[in-house]
CSV table of C-alpha atoms in Angstrom, one decimal:
chain,number,residue,atom,x,y,z
A,1,MET,CA,62.4,-55.5,136.5
A,2,PHE,CA,62.0,-58.4,139.0
A,3,LEU,CA,58.3,-57.9,139.3
A,4,TYR,CA,57.9,-57.9,135.5
A,5,ARG,CA,60.0,-61.1,135.2
A,6,ILE,CA,57.5,-62.8,137.5
A,7,ALA,CA,54.5,-61.4,135.6
A,8,ARG,CA,56.2,-62.4,132.3
A,9,PHE,CA,56.6,-66.0,133.5
A,10,PHE,CA,52.9,-66.3,134.0
A,11,LEU,CA,51.9,-64.3,130.9
A,12,PHE,CA,54.1,-66.5,128.7
A,13,LEU,CA,52.1,-69.5,129.8
A,14,ILE,CA,49.2,-68.0,127.8
A,15,PRO,CA,49.2,-67.7,124.0
A,16,PRO,CA,50.6,-64.4,122.9
A,17,GLU,CA,47.4,-62.7,121.6
A,18,PRO,CA,45.2,-63.3,124.7
A,19,ALA,CA,48.2,-62.4,126.8
A,20,HIS,CA,48.5,-59.1,125.1
A,21,TYR,CA,44.9,-58.2,126.0
A,22,LEU,CA,45.3,-59.5,129.6
A,23,THR,CA,48.4,-57.4,130.1
A,24,MET,CA,46.5,-54.3,129.1
A,25,ARG,CA,43.7,-55.1,131.5
A,26,LEU,CA,46.3,-55.6,134.3
A,27,LEU,CA,48.0,-52.3,133.5
A,28,LYS,CA,44.6,-50.6,133.9
A,29,LEU,CA,44.6,-51.5,137.6
A,30,PRO,CA,45.0,-48.4,139.9
A,31,PHE,CA,48.4,-49.4,141.3
A,32,ALA,CA,50.0,-50.4,138.0
A,33,ASP,CA,51.5,-47.0,137.1
A,34,LYS,CA,53.0,-46.9,140.6
A,35,ILE,CA,54.8,-50.2,140.1
A,36,PHE,CA,56.0,-49.3,136.6
A,37,PRO,CA,56.4,-45.5,136.7
A,38,GLY,CA,57.5,-44.2,133.3
A,39,THR,CA,58.5,-40.7,134.2
A,40,ILE,CA,61.7,-39.7,135.8
A,41,LYS,CA,63.3,-36.5,137.2
A,42,LYS,CA,64.6,-33.9,134.8
A,43,GLU,CA,62.7,-35.7,132.0
A,44,ALA,CA,62.0,-32.3,130.4
A,45,LYS,CA,65.6,-32.3,129.2
A,46,LEU,CA,64.7,-35.2,126.8
A,47,SER,CA,62.2,-33.1,124.9
A,48,LYS,CA,63.0,-32.9,121.2
A,49,THR,CA,61.5,-31.1,118.2
A,50,VAL,CA,61.4,-33.2,115.1
A,51,GLY,CA,59.5,-32.4,112.0
A,52,GLY,CA,57.9,-29.4,113.7
A,53,ILE,CA,56.6,-31.5,116.5
A,54,THR,CA,57.9,-31.3,120.1
A,55,PHE,CA,58.2,-34.8,121.4
A,56,PRO,CA,58.3,-35.2,125.2
A,57,ASN,CA,61.1,-37.7,124.7
A,58,PRO,CA,62.5,-39.6,121.7
A,59,ILE,CA,61.1,-43.1,122.7
A,60,GLY,CA,58.0,-44.2,120.9
A,61,LEU,CA,55.8,-47.3,120.8
A,62,ALA,CA,55.6,-48.7,117.2
A,63,ALA,CA,52.4,-49.5,115.4
A,64,GLY,CA,50.7,-52.8,116.1
A,65,PHE,CA,50.6,-52.6,119.8
A,66,ASP,CA,47.6,-50.3,120.1
A,67,LYS,CA,46.0,-51.0,116.7
A,68,ASN,CA,42.7,-49.4,117.6
A,69,ALA,CA,43.7,-46.4,119.8
A,70,ARG,CA,42.2,-48.0,122.9
A,71,TRP,CA,45.1,-47.6,125.3
A,72,ILE,CA,46.8,-44.3,124.6
A,73,ASP,CA,46.3,-42.8,128.0
A,74,LEU,CA,47.5,-45.9,129.7
A,75,LEU,CA,50.6,-46.3,127.5
A,76,ALA,CA,51.5,-42.7,127.9
A,77,LYS,CA,51.8,-43.3,131.7
A,78,LEU,CA,54.5,-45.9,130.9
A,79,GLY,CA,56.8,-43.2,129.6
A,80,PHE,CA,56.5,-43.1,125.9
A,81,GLY,CA,57.1,-39.9,124.1
A,82,PHE,CA,54.9,-40.9,121.2
A,83,ILE,CA,52.5,-43.8,120.4
A,84,GLU,CA,51.7,-44.9,116.9
A,85,ILE,CA,48.3,-46.4,116.4
A,86,GLY,CA,47.3,-48.8,113.6
A,87,THR,CA,47.8,-50.0,111.1
A,88,VAL,CA,44.4,-48.4,110.3
A,89,THR,CA,42.5,-49.4,107.1
A,90,PRO,CA,39.3,-47.7,105.7
A,91,LYS,CA,37.0,-50.6,106.5
A,92,PRO,CA,37.2,-52.8,109.6
A,93,GLN,CA,38.7,-56.2,109.0
A,94,PRO,CA,39.3,-59.2,111.2
A,95,GLY,CA,42.8,-59.9,110.0
A,96,ASN,CA,44.2,-63.4,109.4
A,97,PRO,CA,43.0,-66.6,111.1
A,98,LYS,CA,44.2,-67.4,114.6
A,99,PRO,CA,46.7,-68.3,115.9
A,100,ARG,CA,48.6,-65.5,114.3
A,101,LEU,CA,51.1,-64.3,116.9
A,102,PHE,CA,54.0,-66.5,118.2
A,103,ARG,CA,56.9,-66.2,120.6
A,104,LEU,CA,60.4,-67.6,120.3
A,105,PRO,CA,61.6,-66.9,123.8
A,106,LYS,CA,65.1,-68.4,123.2
A,107,ASP,CA,65.7,-65.6,120.6
A,108,LYS,CA,63.5,-62.9,122.2
A,109,VAL,CA,61.5,-62.9,119.0
A,110,LEU,CA,57.9,-62.4,118.0
A,111,ILE,CA,56.5,-63.7,114.7
A,112,ASN,CA,53.1,-62.3,113.6
A,113,ARG,CA,50.8,-62.6,110.7
A,114,MET,CA,48.1,-60.4,112.1
A,115,GLY,CA,47.0,-59.0,108.7
A,116,PHE,CA,46.0,-55.4,109.6
A,117,ASN,CA,43.2,-56.5,112.0
A,118,ASN,CA,41.6,-53.2,113.1
A,119,ASP,CA,38.2,-51.5,113.8
A,120,GLY,CA,38.4,-49.3,110.7
A,121,ALA,CA,39.0,-45.6,110.1
A,122,ASP,CA,35.6,-44.4,111.2
A,123,VAL,CA,35.5,-46.1,114.6
A,124,ILE,CA,39.2,-45.2,115.3
A,125,ALA,CA,38.7,-41.6,114.3
A,126,GLU,CA,35.7,-41.4,116.7
A,127,ARG,CA,37.7,-42.9,119.5
A,128,LEU,CA,40.5,-40.4,118.9
A,129,TYR,CA,37.9,-37.6,118.8
A,130,LYS,CA,36.8,-38.5,122.3
A,131,LEU,CA,40.3,-38.7,123.7
A,132,ASP,CA,41.1,-35.8,126.1
A,133,ARG,CA,44.3,-34.5,124.6
A,134,SER,CA,44.7,-32.0,127.4
A,135,LYS,CA,45.4,-34.9,129.8
A,136,THR,CA,47.5,-36.8,127.3
A,137,LYS,CA,50.7,-35.0,126.4
A,138,VAL,CA,52.0,-37.9,124.3
A,139,ILE,CA,52.3,-37.4,120.5
A,140,ILE,CA,50.0,-39.7,118.4
A,141,GLY,CA,51.0,-41.1,115.0
A,142,GLY,CA,48.6,-42.7,112.6
A,143,ASN,CA,49.9,-45.7,110.7
A,144,ILE,CA,47.7,-46.2,107.6
A,145,GLY,CA,47.3,-49.1,105.1
A,146,LYS,CA,45.0,-50.7,102.6
A,147,ASN,CA,42.3,-53.2,103.1
A,148,LYS,CA,43.1,-56.8,102.1
A,149,ILE,CA,40.3,-56.8,99.5
A,150,THR,CA,41.5,-53.6,97.8
A,151,PRO,CA,43.5,-54.3,94.7
A,152,ASN,CA,46.9,-52.7,94.5
A,153,GLU,CA,45.8,-50.6,91.5
A,154,GLU,CA,43.2,-48.9,93.9
A,155,ALA,CA,45.4,-48.8,97.0
A,156,VAL,CA,46.0,-45.1,96.8
A,157,ASN,CA,42.3,-44.5,97.5
A,158,ASP,CA,42.5,-46.5,100.8
A,159,TYR,CA,45.5,-44.4,101.9
A,160,MET,CA,43.6,-41.2,101.1
A,161,ILE,CA,40.5,-42.3,103.0
A,162,CYS,CA,42.5,-43.0,106.1
A,163,PHE,CA,44.5,-39.8,105.8
A,164,ASN,CA,41.4,-37.7,105.5
A,165,LYS,CA,39.5,-39.4,108.3
A,166,LEU,CA,42.4,-39.4,110.8
A,167,PHE,CA,43.9,-36.0,109.9
A,168,ASP,CA,42.3,-33.9,112.7
A,169,PHE,CA,43.2,-36.4,115.4
A,170,VAL,CA,46.8,-37.5,114.9
A,171,ASP,CA,50.1,-35.6,114.9
A,172,TYR,CA,51.9,-37.4,112.1
A,173,PHE,CA,51.2,-40.1,109.6
A,174,VAL,CA,53.0,-43.3,108.5
A,175,VAL,CA,52.4,-44.9,105.1
A,176,ASN,CA,52.7,-48.6,105.6
A,177,VAL,CA,53.5,-50.5,102.5
A,178,SER,CA,56.0,-52.9,104.1
A,179,SER,CA,54.0,-55.4,106.2
A,180,PRO,CA,54.6,-59.0,105.0
A,181,ASN,CA,51.2,-60.1,106.2
A,182,THR,CA,48.8,-58.6,103.6
A,183,PRO,CA,49.1,-60.3,100.2
A,184,GLY,CA,50.8,-58.1,97.6
A,185,LEU,CA,51.3,-55.2,100.0
A,186,ARG,CA,55.1,-55.1,99.6
A,187,GLU,CA,54.7,-54.7,95.8
A,188,LEU,CA,53.6,-51.1,96.7
A,189,GLN,CA,57.2,-50.4,97.6
A,190,GLU,CA,58.0,-50.6,93.9
A,191,LYS,CA,58.8,-47.3,92.2
A,192,ASP,CA,55.7,-46.3,90.3
A,193,ALA,CA,53.2,-47.5,92.9
A,194,LEU,CA,55.0,-45.9,95.8
A,195,PHE,CA,55.5,-42.6,94.0
A,196,GLY,CA,51.7,-42.5,93.3
A,197,ILE,CA,50.7,-43.2,96.9
A,198,LEU,CA,53.2,-40.8,98.5
A,199,SER,CA,52.6,-38.0,96.0
A,200,ALA,CA,48.8,-38.2,96.4
A,201,VAL,CA,49.0,-38.2,100.2
A,202,GLN,CA,51.5,-35.3,100.3
A,203,LYS,CA,49.5,-33.3,97.8
A,204,ALA,CA,46.5,-33.5,100.1
A,205,ASN,CA,48.7,-32.8,103.1
A,206,ILE,CA,50.2,-29.5,101.8
A,207,GLU,CA,46.7,-28.3,100.8
A,208,ARG,CA,45.8,-28.3,104.4
A,209,GLN,CA,46.3,-25.2,106.6
A,210,ASN,CA,48.3,-27.3,109.1
A,211,PRO,CA,50.2,-30.0,107.2
A,212,LYS,CA,51.4,-33.0,109.2
A,213,PRO,CA,54.7,-34.9,109.0
A,214,ILE,CA,54.4,-37.9,106.8
A,215,PHE,CA,56.7,-40.9,107.1
A,216,LEU,CA,57.2,-44.0,105.0
A,217,LYS,CA,57.8,-47.3,106.8
A,218,ILE,CA,60.1,-49.6,104.9
A,219,SER,CA,61.0,-53.3,105.0
A,220,PRO,CA,64.3,-54.7,106.3
A,221,ASP,CA,64.3,-57.1,103.4
A,222,LEU,CA,65.2,-54.5,100.8
A,223,HIS,CA,68.4,-54.4,98.8
A,224,ASN,CA,70.5,-51.2,98.7
A,225,ASP,CA,69.4,-50.4,95.2
A,226,GLN,CA,65.8,-50.6,96.3
A,227,ILE,CA,66.6,-48.3,99.3
A,228,ASP,CA,68.3,-45.8,96.9
A,229,GLU,CA,65.1,-45.7,94.8
A,230,ILE,CA,63.0,-45.2,97.9
A,231,ILE,CA,65.2,-42.3,99.1
A,232,ASP,CA,64.8,-40.7,95.7
A,233,ILE,CA,61.0,-41.0,95.8
A,234,VAL,CA,60.8,-39.7,99.4
A,235,THR,CA,62.9,-36.7,98.4
A,236,GLN,CA,60.9,-36.1,95.2
A,237,THR,CA,57.5,-36.2,97.0
A,238,GLY,CA,58.7,-34.1,99.8
A,239,ILE,CA,57.4,-36.2,102.7
A,240,THR,CA,59.2,-35.9,106.0
A,241,GLY,CA,61.2,-39.0,106.4
A,242,ILE,CA,61.5,-42.8,106.8
A,243,ILE,CA,60.9,-45.3,109.5
A,244,ALA,CA,63.3,-48.2,109.3
A,245,THR,CA,62.3,-50.9,109.7
A,246,ASN,CA,59.2,-53.1,109.7
A,247,THR,CA,59.3,-56.9,110.4
A,248,THR,CA,61.3,-59.3,108.3
A,249,ILE,CA,60.4,-62.5,106.6
A,250,SER,CA,63.9,-63.9,107.2
A,251,ARG,CA,64.6,-66.5,109.9
A,252,THR,CA,68.4,-66.1,109.7
A,253,GLY,CA,70.4,-66.4,112.9
A,254,LEU,CA,67.8,-68.0,115.2
A,255,LYS,CA,68.7,-70.3,118.0
A,256,THR,CA,65.3,-71.9,118.1
A,257,ASP,CA,65.1,-75.4,116.6
A,258,LEU,CA,64.1,-75.7,113.0
A,259,GLU,CA,61.0,-77.8,113.8
A,260,THR,CA,59.5,-75.1,116.0
A,261,ILE,CA,60.3,-72.4,113.4
A,262,GLU,CA,58.6,-74.4,110.7
A,263,LYS,CA,55.6,-75.1,112.9
A,264,VAL,CA,55.1,-71.4,113.5
A,265,GLY,CA,55.1,-70.8,109.7
A,266,ASP,CA,54.9,-67.5,107.8
A,267,GLY,CA,54.8,-64.1,109.3
A,268,GLY,CA,56.9,-61.0,110.1
A,269,MET,CA,59.7,-61.5,112.6
A,270,SER,CA,60.6,-58.8,115.1
A,271,GLY,CA,63.0,-58.8,118.1
A,272,ARG,CA,66.6,-59.3,118.9
A,273,PRO,CA,67.9,-60.9,115.6
A,274,LEU,CA,66.5,-57.9,113.7
A,275,ALA,CA,68.8,-55.5,115.5
A,276,HIS,CA,71.8,-55.7,113.2
A,277,VAL,CA,69.7,-55.5,110.0
A,278,SER,CA,67.8,-52.4,111.2
A,279,GLU,CA,70.9,-50.8,112.5
A,280,GLY,CA,72.7,-51.4,109.2
A,281,ILE,CA,69.8,-49.8,107.2
A,282,LEU,CA,69.9,-46.8,109.5
A,283,TRP,CA,73.6,-46.4,108.8
A,284,TYR,CA,72.9,-46.7,105.1
A,285,LEU,CA,70.0,-44.2,105.1
A,286,ARG,CA,71.9,-41.7,107.2
A,287,SER,CA,74.9,-41.8,104.7
A,288,LYS,CA,72.7,-41.5,101.7
A,289,CYS,CA,69.7,-39.3,102.7
A,290,PRO,CA,69.7,-35.5,102.6
A,291,LYS,CA,70.7,-34.2,106.0
A,292,ASP,CA,67.3,-32.8,106.8
A,293,MET,CA,65.5,-36.0,106.2
A,294,ILE,CA,64.1,-37.4,109.4
A,295,LEU,CA,64.8,-41.0,110.3
A,296,ILE,CA,63.0,-43.1,112.9
A,297,SER,CA,64.7,-46.3,113.9
A,298,SER,CA,62.7,-49.4,114.8
A,299,GLY,CA,63.7,-53.1,115.0
A,300,GLY,CA,65.5,-55.2,117.5
A,301,LEU,CA,65.8,-52.5,120.3
A,302,MET,CA,65.9,-54.6,123.4
A,303,ASN,CA,67.8,-52.5,126.0
A,304,ALA,CA,68.9,-49.0,126.9
A,305,HIS,CA,72.4,-49.1,125.5
A,306,GLN,CA,71.3,-50.4,122.2
A,307,THR,CA,68.6,-47.7,121.9
A,308,LYS,CA,71.0,-44.9,122.8
A,309,LYS,CA,73.4,-46.2,120.2
A,310,ARG,CA,70.7,-45.9,117.5
A,311,LEU,CA,70.2,-42.3,118.5
A,312,ASP,CA,73.9,-41.7,118.5
A,313,GLU,CA,74.1,-43.2,115.0
A,314,GLY,CA,71.7,-40.8,113.5
A,315,ALA,CA,68.2,-41.8,114.4
A,316,ASP,CA,66.1,-38.7,115.2
A,317,LEU,CA,63.6,-40.9,117.2
A,318,VAL,CA,63.3,-44.6,118.1
A,319,GLN,CA,60.4,-47.0,118.4
A,320,LEU,CA,60.1,-50.1,120.7
A,321,TYR,CA,57.8,-53.1,120.3
A,322,THR,CA,59.2,-56.5,120.9
A,323,GLY,CA,61.7,-55.2,123.4
A,324,PHE,CA,58.9,-53.7,125.4
A,325,ILE,CA,57.2,-57.1,125.6
A,326,TYR,CA,60.2,-59.1,126.6
A,327,GLU,CA,61.8,-56.5,128.9
A,328,GLY,CA,58.7,-54.9,130.3
A,329,PRO,CA,57.4,-51.4,131.0
A,330,GLY,CA,60.5,-50.5,132.9
A,331,LEU,CA,62.5,-50.4,129.6
A,332,THR,CA,61.4,-46.8,128.8
A,333,LYS,CA,62.5,-45.6,132.1
A,334,ARG,CA,65.9,-47.3,131.8
A,335,ILE,CA,66.5,-45.8,128.4
A,336,LYS,CA,65.6,-42.3,129.6
A,337,GLN,CA,67.9,-42.6,132.6
A,338,LEU,CA,70.8,-43.6,130.4
A,339,LEU,CA,70.1,-40.7,128.0
A,340,LEU,CA,70.1,-38.2,130.8
A,341,SER,CA,73.2,-39.7,132.4
A,342,ASN,CA,75.1,-38.9,129.2
């Protein structure tokens, strides 16, 4: 923890996006996994079967960190049980103009308006094809979305392209219709559009010899009646479950001064202030969803006790992102130690 605090001090002197890529280069150094070991003794006890998949442990890395499936081997060494790549779109796209990633350290927050920047489904599928899965035990999820130029009326085609191109190389899928950084994307959470996308993907899925679990990632900015509608659609289409939640457009509860917040501008916020919202949605989902519906909780998980609480409150699995950046690679190890101690 002490070493990461020193490293974080210097990394936070650099703009967030370049710092992200520098961090991954540093973690490739031969001694890095010795300084930040992710595995612990008796870790096999944390293995968990969810949706027909055996996860080495219930701690995952959310989509957005390894958008292009470049660092799966490296991130697996840091102790994650599963890594979600993407969001992947059919065609490569550069995303939104830079700067598009911002820190609010006083609140332990990230604000991003990345805009699904990625190498495209063909390149990412090829990269996954070349990955030696015999050396990488980690579970891989594929988070899929639509290209910015694709009109919403044709969005289902984009999701199907990504589904088919990635199918042989990922263990589960996540349909992302909840990012606030692609214009109009969240409109796909509305009833008819969402039912069309999920039913098409699930129909193609069950026609395969080895169907994969499919999850829907939802926004934290939904009202309860919207969540109820989504639960009905997820149940009707027969997909596996829900990931709650994505980033929020809200800026409620921040300690950072208003001038700084306004200077940052639009984007999805993640980090500590999102914790109570994501936790509340998890509670609501668990009370309303069928008992066999799988729930993955993401949003505002910044420490081990908080993460264990989410699992105790009904999450089948959890995902980290901003907590991993602010607290460092040792966070996965601390969570696993706490889980085993109980």
